[in-house]
Amino acid sequence: MITVVALGCEKDQITLAGAQALERADKVFVKTALTDTYEYFDEKGIPNVCLDFIYDTSENFDDLDDRIAEYLIAQD
């Protein structure tokens, strides 16, 4: 099962339900480490796979989202 959790645009905007989902997850994938919200993973010690290698090579956000979806489906 894949669960998508929005971290928000600014630090500390994650919801309680989102935080709980991350803590229960077997694997955590993060769209990018290029935001302030990424600090959450370091602060909480949550291991994750950052998808900046896809972010950096995508043409636009639609392409990025499509490629991330394909990558995640292949990981499941």
mmCIF file of C-alpha atoms in Angstrom:
data_model
loop_
_atom_site.group_PDB
_atom_site.id
_atom_site.type_symbol
_atom_site.label_atom_id
_atom_site.label_comp_id
_atom_site.label_asym_id
_atom_site.label_seq_id
_atom_site.Cartn_x
_atom_site.Cartn_y
_atom_site.Cartn_z
ATOM 1 C CA MET A 1 0.000 0.000 0.000
ATOM 2 C CA ILE A 2 1.225 3.479 -0.847
ATOM 3 C CA THR A 3 0.230 6.408 1.378
ATOM 4 C CA VAL A 4 0.949 9.983 0.308
ATOM 5 C CA VAL A 5 1.613 12.482 3.094
ATOM 6 C CA ALA A 6 1.814 16.221 2.466
ATOM 7 C CA LEU A 7 4.450 17.921 4.609
ATOM 8 C CA GLY A 8 3.207 21.430 3.913
ATOM 9 C CA CYS A 9 5.109 24.353 2.449
ATOM 10 C CA GLU A 10 6.753 25.498 5.651
ATOM 11 C CA LYS A 11 8.418 23.706 8.523
ATOM 12 C CA ASP A 12 6.074 22.147 11.110
ATOM 13 C CA GLN A 13 2.962 22.096 8.922
ATOM 14 C CA ILE A 14 2.645 18.313 8.873
ATOM 15 C CA THR A 15 -0.574 17.044 10.406
ATOM 16 C CA LEU A 16 -0.706 14.594 13.301
ATOM 17 C CA ALA A 17 -2.215 11.961 10.997
ATOM 18 C CA GLY A 18 0.595 12.510 8.494
ATOM 19 C CA ALA A 19 3.270 12.204 11.195
ATOM 20 C CA GLN A 20 1.712 8.975 12.466
ATOM 21 C CA ALA A 21 1.594 7.533 8.948
ATOM 22 C CA LEU A 22 5.299 8.271 8.472
ATOM 23 C CA GLU A 23 6.193 6.650 11.775
ATOM 24 C CA ARG A 24 4.270 3.463 10.838
ATOM 25 C CA ALA A 25 5.614 3.214 7.291
ATOM 26 C CA ASP A 26 7.943 0.409 6.246
ATOM 27 C CA LYS A 27 9.505 2.641 3.586
ATOM 28 C CA VAL A 28 9.435 6.428 3.230
ATOM 29 C CA PHE A 29 10.105 8.222 -0.046
ATOM 30 C CA VAL A 30 10.515 11.999 -0.120
ATOM 31 C CA LYS A 31 9.934 14.078 -3.240
ATOM 32 C CA THR A 32 12.813 16.450 -2.506
ATOM 33 C CA ALA A 33 15.182 17.446 0.273
ATOM 34 C CA LEU A 34 15.280 20.998 -1.080
ATOM 35 C CA THR A 35 12.651 22.368 1.311
ATOM 36 C CA ASP A 36 12.604 23.355 4.974
ATOM 37 C CA THR A 37 10.094 20.596 5.627
ATOM 38 C CA TYR A 38 12.751 17.944 4.942
ATOM 39 C CA GLU A 39 14.318 18.746 8.324
ATOM 40 C CA TYR A 40 11.414 16.814 9.856
ATOM 41 C CA PHE A 41 12.983 13.509 8.781
ATOM 42 C CA ASP A 42 16.348 14.333 10.341
ATOM 43 C CA GLU A 43 14.776 15.636 13.549
ATOM 44 C CA LYS A 44 12.600 12.529 13.953
ATOM 45 C CA GLY A 45 15.239 10.065 12.725
ATOM 46 C CA ILE A 46 12.960 8.732 9.985
ATOM 47 C CA PRO A 47 14.938 6.841 7.337
ATOM 48 C CA ASN A 48 13.890 7.817 3.825
ATOM 49 C CA VAL A 49 14.762 7.678 0.166
ATOM 50 C CA CYS A 50 14.979 11.137 -1.338
ATOM 51 C CA LEU A 51 13.783 11.372 -4.943
ATOM 52 C CA ASP A 52 15.886 14.395 -5.900
ATOM 53 C CA PHE A 53 17.440 12.313 -8.678
ATOM 54 C CA ILE A 54 14.024 12.371 -10.349
ATOM 55 C CA TYR A 55 13.291 15.977 -9.329
ATOM 56 C CA ASP A 56 16.560 17.191 -10.859
ATOM 57 C CA THR A 57 15.943 15.569 -14.236
ATOM 58 C CA SER A 58 12.240 16.301 -14.741
ATOM 59 C CA GLU A 59 11.052 18.786 -17.344
ATOM 60 C CA ASN A 60 8.193 20.190 -15.256
ATOM 61 C CA PHE A 61 6.027 19.296 -12.262
ATOM 62 C CA ASP A 62 3.632 17.147 -14.301
ATOM 63 C CA ASP A 63 6.586 15.134 -15.598
ATOM 64 C CA LEU A 64 8.009 14.941 -12.075
ATOM 65 C CA ASP A 65 4.786 13.611 -10.592
ATOM 66 C CA ASP A 66 4.342 11.051 -13.385
ATOM 67 C CA ARG A 67 7.904 9.790 -13.007
ATOM 68 C CA ILE A 68 7.653 9.584 -9.221
ATOM 69 C CA ALA A 69 4.398 7.629 -9.505
ATOM 70 C CA GLU A 70 6.052 5.181 -11.919
ATOM 71 C CA TYR A 71 9.051 4.799 -9.613
ATOM 72 C CA LEU A 72 6.890 4.178 -6.525
ATOM 73 C CA ILE A 73 4.701 1.639 -8.272
ATOM 74 C CA ALA A 74 7.843 -0.244 -9.335
ATOM 75 C CA GLN A 75 9.016 -0.288 -5.680
ATOM 76 C CA ASP A 76 5.796 -1.751 -4.267
#
